[in-house]
PDB file of C-alpha atoms in Angstrom:
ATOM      1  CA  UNK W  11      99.132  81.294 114.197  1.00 59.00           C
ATOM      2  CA  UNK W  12      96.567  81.637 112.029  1.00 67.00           C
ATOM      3  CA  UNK W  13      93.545  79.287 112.689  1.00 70.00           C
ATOM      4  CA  UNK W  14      91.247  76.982 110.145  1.00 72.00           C
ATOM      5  CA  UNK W  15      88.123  78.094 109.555  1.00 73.00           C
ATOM      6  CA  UNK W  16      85.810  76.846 112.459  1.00 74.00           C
ATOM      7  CA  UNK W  17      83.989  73.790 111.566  1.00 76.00           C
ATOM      8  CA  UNK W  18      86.064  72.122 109.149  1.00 77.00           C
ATOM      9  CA  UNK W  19      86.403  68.286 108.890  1.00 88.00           C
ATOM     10  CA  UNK W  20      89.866  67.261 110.477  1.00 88.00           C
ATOM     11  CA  UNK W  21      91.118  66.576 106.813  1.00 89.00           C
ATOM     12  CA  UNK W  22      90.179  69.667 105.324  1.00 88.00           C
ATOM     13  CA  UNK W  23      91.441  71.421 108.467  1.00 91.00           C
ATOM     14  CA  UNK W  24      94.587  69.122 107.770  1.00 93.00           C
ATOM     15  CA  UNK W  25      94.710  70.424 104.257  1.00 94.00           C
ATOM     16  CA  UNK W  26      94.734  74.239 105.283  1.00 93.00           C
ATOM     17  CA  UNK W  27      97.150  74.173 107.421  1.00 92.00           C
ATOM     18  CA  UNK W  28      99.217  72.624 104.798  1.00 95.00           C
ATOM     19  CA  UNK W  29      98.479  75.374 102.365  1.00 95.00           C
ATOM     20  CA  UNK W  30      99.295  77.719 104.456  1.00 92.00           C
ATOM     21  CA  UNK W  31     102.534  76.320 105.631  1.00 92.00           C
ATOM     22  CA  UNK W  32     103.590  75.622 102.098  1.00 95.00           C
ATOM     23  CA  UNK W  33     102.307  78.960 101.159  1.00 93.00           C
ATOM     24  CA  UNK W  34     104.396  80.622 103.484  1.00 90.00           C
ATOM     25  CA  UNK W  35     107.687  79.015 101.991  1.00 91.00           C
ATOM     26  CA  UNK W  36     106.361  79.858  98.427  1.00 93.00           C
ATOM     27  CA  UNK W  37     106.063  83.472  98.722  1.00 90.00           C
ATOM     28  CA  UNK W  38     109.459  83.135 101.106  1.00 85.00           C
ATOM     29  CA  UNK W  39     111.169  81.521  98.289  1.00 87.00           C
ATOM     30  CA  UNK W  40     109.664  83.161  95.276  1.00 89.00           C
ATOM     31  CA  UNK W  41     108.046  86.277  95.960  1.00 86.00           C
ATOM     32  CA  UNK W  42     104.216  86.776  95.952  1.00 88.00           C
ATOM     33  CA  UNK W  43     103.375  86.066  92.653  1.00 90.00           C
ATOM     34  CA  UNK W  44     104.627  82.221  92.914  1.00 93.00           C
ATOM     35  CA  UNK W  45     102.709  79.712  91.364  1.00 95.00           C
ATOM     36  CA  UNK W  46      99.822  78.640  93.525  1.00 96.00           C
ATOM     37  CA  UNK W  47      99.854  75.520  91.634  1.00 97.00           C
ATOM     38  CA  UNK W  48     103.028  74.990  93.084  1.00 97.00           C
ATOM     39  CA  UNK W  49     101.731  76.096  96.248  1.00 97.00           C
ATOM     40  CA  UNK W  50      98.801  73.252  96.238  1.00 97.00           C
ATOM     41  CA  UNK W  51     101.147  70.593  94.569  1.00 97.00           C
ATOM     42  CA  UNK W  52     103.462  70.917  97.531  1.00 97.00           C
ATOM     43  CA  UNK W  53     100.960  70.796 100.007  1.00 97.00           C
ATOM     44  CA  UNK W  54     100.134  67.615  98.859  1.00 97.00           C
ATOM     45  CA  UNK W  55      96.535  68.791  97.071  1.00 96.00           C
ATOM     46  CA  UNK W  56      94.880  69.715  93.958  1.00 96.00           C
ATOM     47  CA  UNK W  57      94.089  73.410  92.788  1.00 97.00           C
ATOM     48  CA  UNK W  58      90.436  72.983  93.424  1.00 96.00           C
ATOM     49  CA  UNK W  59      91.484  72.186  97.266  1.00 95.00           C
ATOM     50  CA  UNK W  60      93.477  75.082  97.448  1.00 96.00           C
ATOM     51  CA  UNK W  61      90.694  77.778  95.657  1.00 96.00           C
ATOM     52  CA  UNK W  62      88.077  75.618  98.100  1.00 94.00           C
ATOM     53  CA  UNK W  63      90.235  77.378 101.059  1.00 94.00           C
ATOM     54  CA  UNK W  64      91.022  80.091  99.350  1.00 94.00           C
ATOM     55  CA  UNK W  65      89.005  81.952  96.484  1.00 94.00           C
ATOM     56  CA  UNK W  66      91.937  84.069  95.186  1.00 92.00           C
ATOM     57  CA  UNK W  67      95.735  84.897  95.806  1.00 91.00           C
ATOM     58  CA  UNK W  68      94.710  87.798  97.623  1.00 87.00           C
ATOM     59  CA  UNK W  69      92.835  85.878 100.322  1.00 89.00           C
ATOM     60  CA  UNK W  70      95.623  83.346 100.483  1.00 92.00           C
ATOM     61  CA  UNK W  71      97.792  86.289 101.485  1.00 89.00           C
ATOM     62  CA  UNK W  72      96.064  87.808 104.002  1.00 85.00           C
ATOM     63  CA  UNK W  73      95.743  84.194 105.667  1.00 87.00           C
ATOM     64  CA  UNK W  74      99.970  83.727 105.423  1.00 87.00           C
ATOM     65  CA  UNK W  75     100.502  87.120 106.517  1.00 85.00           C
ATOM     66  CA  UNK W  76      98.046  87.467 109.462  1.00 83.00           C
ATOM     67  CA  UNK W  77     100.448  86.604 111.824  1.00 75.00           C
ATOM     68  CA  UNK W  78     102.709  88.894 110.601  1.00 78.00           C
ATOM     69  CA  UNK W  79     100.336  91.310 110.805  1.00 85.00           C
ATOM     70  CA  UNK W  80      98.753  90.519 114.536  1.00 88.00           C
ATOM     71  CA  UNK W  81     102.846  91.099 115.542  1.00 88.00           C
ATOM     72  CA  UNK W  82     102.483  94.013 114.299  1.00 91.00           C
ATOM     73  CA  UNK W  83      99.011  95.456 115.834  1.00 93.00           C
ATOM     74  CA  UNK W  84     100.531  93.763 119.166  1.00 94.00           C
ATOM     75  CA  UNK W  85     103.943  95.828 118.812  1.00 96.00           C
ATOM     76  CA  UNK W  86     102.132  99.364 117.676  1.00 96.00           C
ATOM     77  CA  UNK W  87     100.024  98.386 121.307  1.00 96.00           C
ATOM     78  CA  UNK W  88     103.146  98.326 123.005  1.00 97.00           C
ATOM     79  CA  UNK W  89     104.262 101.300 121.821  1.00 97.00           C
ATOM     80  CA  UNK W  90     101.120 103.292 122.659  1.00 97.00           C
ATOM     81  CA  UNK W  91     102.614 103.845 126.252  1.00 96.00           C
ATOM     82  CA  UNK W  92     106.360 104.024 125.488  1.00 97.00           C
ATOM     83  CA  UNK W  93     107.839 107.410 127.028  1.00 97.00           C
ATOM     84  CA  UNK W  94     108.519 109.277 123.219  1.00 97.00           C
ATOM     85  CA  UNK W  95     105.492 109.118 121.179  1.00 97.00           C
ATOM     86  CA  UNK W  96     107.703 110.024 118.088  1.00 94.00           C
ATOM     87  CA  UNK W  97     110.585 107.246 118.654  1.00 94.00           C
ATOM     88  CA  UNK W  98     107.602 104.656 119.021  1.00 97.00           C
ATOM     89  CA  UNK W  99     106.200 105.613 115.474  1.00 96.00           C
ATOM     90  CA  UNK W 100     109.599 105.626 113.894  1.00 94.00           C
ATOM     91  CA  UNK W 101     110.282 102.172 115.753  1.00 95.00           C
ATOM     92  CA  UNK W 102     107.244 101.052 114.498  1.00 96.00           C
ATOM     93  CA  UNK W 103     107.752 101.746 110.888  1.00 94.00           C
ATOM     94  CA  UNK W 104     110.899 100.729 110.703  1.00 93.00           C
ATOM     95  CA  UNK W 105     109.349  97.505 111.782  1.00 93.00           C
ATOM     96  CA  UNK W 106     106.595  97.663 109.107  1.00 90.00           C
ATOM     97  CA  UNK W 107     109.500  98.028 106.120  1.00 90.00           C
ATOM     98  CA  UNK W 108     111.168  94.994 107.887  1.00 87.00           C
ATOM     99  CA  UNK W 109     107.510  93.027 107.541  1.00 85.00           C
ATOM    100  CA  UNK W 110     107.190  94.220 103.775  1.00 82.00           C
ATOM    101  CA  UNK W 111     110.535  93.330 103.210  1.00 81.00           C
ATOM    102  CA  UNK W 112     109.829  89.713 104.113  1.00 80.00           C
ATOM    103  CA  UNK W 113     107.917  88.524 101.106  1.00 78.00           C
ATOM    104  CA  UNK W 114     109.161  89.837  97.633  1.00 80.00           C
ATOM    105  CA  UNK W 115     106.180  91.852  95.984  1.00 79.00           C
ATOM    106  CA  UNK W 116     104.109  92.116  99.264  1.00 79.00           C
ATOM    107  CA  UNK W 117     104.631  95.459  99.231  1.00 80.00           C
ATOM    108  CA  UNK W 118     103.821  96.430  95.589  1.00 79.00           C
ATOM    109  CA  UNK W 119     100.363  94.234  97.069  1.00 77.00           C
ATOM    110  CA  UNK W 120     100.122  96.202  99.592  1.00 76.00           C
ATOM    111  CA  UNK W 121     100.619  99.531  97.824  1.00 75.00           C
ATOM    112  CA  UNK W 122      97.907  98.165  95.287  1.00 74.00           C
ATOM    113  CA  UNK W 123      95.199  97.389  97.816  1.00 73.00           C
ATOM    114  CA  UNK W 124      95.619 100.323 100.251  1.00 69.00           C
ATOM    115  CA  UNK W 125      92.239 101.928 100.168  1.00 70.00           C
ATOM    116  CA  UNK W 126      90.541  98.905  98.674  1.00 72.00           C
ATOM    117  CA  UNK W 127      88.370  97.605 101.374  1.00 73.00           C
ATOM    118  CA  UNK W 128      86.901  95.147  99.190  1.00 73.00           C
ATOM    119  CA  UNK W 129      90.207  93.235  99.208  1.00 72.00           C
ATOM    120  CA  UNK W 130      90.878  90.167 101.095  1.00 69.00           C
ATOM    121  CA  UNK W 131      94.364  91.610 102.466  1.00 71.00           C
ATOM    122  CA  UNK W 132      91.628  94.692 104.302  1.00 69.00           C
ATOM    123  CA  UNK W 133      91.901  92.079 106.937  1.00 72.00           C
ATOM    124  CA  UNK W 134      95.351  92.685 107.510  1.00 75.00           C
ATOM    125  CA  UNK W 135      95.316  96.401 106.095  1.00 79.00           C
ATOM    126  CA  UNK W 136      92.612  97.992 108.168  1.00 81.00           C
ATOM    127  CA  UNK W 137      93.620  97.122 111.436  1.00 87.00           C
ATOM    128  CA  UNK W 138      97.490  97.987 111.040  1.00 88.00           C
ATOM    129  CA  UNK W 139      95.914 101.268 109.729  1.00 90.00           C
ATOM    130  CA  UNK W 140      94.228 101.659 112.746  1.00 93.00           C
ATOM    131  CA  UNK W 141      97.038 101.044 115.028  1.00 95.00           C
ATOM    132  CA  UNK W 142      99.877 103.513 112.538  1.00 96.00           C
ATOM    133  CA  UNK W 143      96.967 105.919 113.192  1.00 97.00           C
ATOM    134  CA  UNK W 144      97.096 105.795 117.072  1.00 97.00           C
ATOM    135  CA  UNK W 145     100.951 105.909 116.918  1.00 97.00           C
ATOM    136  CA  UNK W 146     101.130 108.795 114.614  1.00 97.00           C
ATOM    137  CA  UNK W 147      97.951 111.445 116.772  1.00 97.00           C
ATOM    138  CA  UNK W 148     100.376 110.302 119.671  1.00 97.00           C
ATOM    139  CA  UNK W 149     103.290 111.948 117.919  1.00 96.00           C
ATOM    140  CA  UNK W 150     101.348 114.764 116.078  1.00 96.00           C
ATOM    141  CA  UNK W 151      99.890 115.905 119.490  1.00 97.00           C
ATOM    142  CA  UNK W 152     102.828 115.697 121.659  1.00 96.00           C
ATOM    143  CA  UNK W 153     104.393 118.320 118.225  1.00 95.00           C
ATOM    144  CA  UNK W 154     106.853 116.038 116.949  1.00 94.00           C
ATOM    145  CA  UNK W 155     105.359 115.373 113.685  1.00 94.00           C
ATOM    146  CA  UNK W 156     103.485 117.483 111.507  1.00 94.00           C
ATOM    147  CA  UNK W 157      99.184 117.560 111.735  1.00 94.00           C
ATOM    148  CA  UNK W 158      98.868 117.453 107.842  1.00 95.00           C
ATOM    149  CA  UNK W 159     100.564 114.091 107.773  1.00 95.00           C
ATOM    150  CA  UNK W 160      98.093 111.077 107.618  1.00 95.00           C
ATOM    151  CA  UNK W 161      98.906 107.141 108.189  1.00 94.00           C
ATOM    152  CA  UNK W 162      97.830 106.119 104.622  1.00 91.00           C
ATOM    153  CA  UNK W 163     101.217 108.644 103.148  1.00 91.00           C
ATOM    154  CA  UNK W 164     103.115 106.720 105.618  1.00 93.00           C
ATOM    155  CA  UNK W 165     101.864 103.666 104.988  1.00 90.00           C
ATOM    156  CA  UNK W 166     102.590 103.959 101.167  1.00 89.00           C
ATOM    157  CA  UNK W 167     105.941 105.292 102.249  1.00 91.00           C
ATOM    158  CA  UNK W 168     106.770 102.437 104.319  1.00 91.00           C
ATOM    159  CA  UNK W 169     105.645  99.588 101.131  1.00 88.00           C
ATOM    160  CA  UNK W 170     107.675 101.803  98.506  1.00 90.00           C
ATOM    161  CA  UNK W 171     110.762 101.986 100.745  1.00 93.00           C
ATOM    162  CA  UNK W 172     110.489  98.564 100.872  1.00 89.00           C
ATOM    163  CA  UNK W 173     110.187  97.847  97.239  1.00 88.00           C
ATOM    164  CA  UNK W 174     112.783  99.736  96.715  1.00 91.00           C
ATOM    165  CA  UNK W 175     115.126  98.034  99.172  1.00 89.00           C
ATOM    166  CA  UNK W 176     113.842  94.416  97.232  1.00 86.00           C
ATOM    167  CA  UNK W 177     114.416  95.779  93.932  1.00 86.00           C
ATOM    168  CA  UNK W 178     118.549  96.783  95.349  1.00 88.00           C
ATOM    169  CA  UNK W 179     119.342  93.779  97.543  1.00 85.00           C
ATOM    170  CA  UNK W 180     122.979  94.681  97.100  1.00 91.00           C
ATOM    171  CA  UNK W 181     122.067  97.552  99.487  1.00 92.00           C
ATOM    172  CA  UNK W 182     120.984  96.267 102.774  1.00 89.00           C
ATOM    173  CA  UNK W 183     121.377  99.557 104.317  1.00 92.00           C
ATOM    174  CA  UNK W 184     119.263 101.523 101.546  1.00 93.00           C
ATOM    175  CA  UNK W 185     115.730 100.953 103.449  1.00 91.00           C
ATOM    176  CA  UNK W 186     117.116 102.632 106.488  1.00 90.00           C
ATOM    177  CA  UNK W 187     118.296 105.649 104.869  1.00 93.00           C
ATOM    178  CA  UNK W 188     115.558 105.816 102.999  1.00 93.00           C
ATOM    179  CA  UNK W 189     113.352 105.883 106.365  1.00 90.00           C
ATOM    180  CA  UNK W 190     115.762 107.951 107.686  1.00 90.00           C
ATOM    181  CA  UNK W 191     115.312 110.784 104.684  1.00 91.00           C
ATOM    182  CA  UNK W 192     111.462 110.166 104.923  1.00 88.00           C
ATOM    183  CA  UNK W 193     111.258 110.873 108.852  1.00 86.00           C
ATOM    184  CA  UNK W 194     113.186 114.031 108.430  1.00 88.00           C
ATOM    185  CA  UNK W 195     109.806 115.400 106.391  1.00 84.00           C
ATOM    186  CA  UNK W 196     107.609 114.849 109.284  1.00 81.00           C
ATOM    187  CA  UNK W 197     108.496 117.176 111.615  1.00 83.00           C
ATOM    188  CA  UNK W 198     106.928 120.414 112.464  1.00 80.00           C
TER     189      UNK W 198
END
C-alpha cells in the first residue's frame, strides 16, 4: 500500500489516502482519463486539495498504481531463480498485459511516457524496466531469446497488446494470442 508522504498532518494524511482510494475506483470505473474533479469530489475534497497532493494526473497515477507496480518488481524477483529463464519472462509479461489491462488507457500512458524520465509514472516505469531487463539477459543468455531484443520493445509490446485487448473487450482471449504471436519472434 502506498504510503502518505512522511510528515503530513493526520488530516491531510487522512485526505490522501482518500484520494487515492477514490482514485483507484475512478480510473477502475472510467479509465485513466476520468475526471479528477470527480476524483476530489468523491473523496470528500476540493481540487486544490487534490493538486496540493498531487501536481498533475500523471503523479496521481504513479501513486494508484505503485502497488501494482511493487507486485510486479516482487513477482519478476521471484522469477529470477525459477528453473526456465524463458517461461519466467513469458510468465512475467503475461502478467504485465494483465496489470495494463486493469485500468482503461494506462497503457496508451504508459506507451506515452516510456523513455520519459521526467514523468511522474518513471517511478513506476524505471524500476519494472529494470526488473523485465534481468528477466529477459536471463533468457537471452541461457539462448532462448534472441540478443538483439531489448526490454523497452517488449515493454511497448506488452502496453499495445493491452490496448488492443481494451479497445476489443468482446475478445477476452485476443491479449493471449496476441502474446502468444509476439513470443514466437523472440527466439533465436
Amino acid at each position: 500500500m502506498v504510503k502518505p508522504p512522511v510528515g503530513l498532518r493526520a488530516d491531510a494524511r487522512r485526505n490522501y489516502e482518500r484520494l487515492l482510494a477514490e482514485a483507484r475506483v475512478c480510473f477502475a470505473a472510467h479509465g485513466t482519463d476520468a475526471s479528477l474533479e470527480d476524483v476530489a469530489r468523491r473523496a470528500g475534497v476540493g481540487i486544490g486539495t487534490l493538486y496540493r497532493h498531487f501536481p498533475n494526473r500523471q503523479s496521481l497515477m504513479s501513486a494508484v498504481f505503485e502497488d501494482a507496480a511493487s507486485e510486479l518488481l516482487s513477482r519478476s524477483r521471484e522469477l529470477l531463480s525459477a528453473p526456465q529463464p524463458c517461461v519466467a519472462l513469458v510468465t512475467w509479461l503475461r502478467e504485465m498485459v494483465t496489470h495494463a489491462s486493469e485500468y482503461r488507457g494506462l497503457s496508451r500512458t504508459l506507451m506515452a511516457v516510456a523513455y520519459d524520465d521526467s514523468s511522474a509514472l518513471a517511478r513506476c516505469s524505471g524500476p519494472i524496466r529494470e526488473a523485465g531487463s534481468a528477466l529477459l539477459v536471463r533468457a537471452q543468455e541461457a539462448g532462448d531469446v534472441r540478443g538483439d531484443v531489448e526490454i523497452g520493445d517488449l515493454l511497448q509490446l506488452t502496453h499495445a497488446i493491452a490496448l488492443a485487448a481494451e479497445g476489443n473487450p468482446g475478445d477476452p482471449e485476443l491479449a493471449d494470442r496476441l502474446l502468444t504471436l509476439t513470443l514466437r519472434g523472440l527466439k533465436p
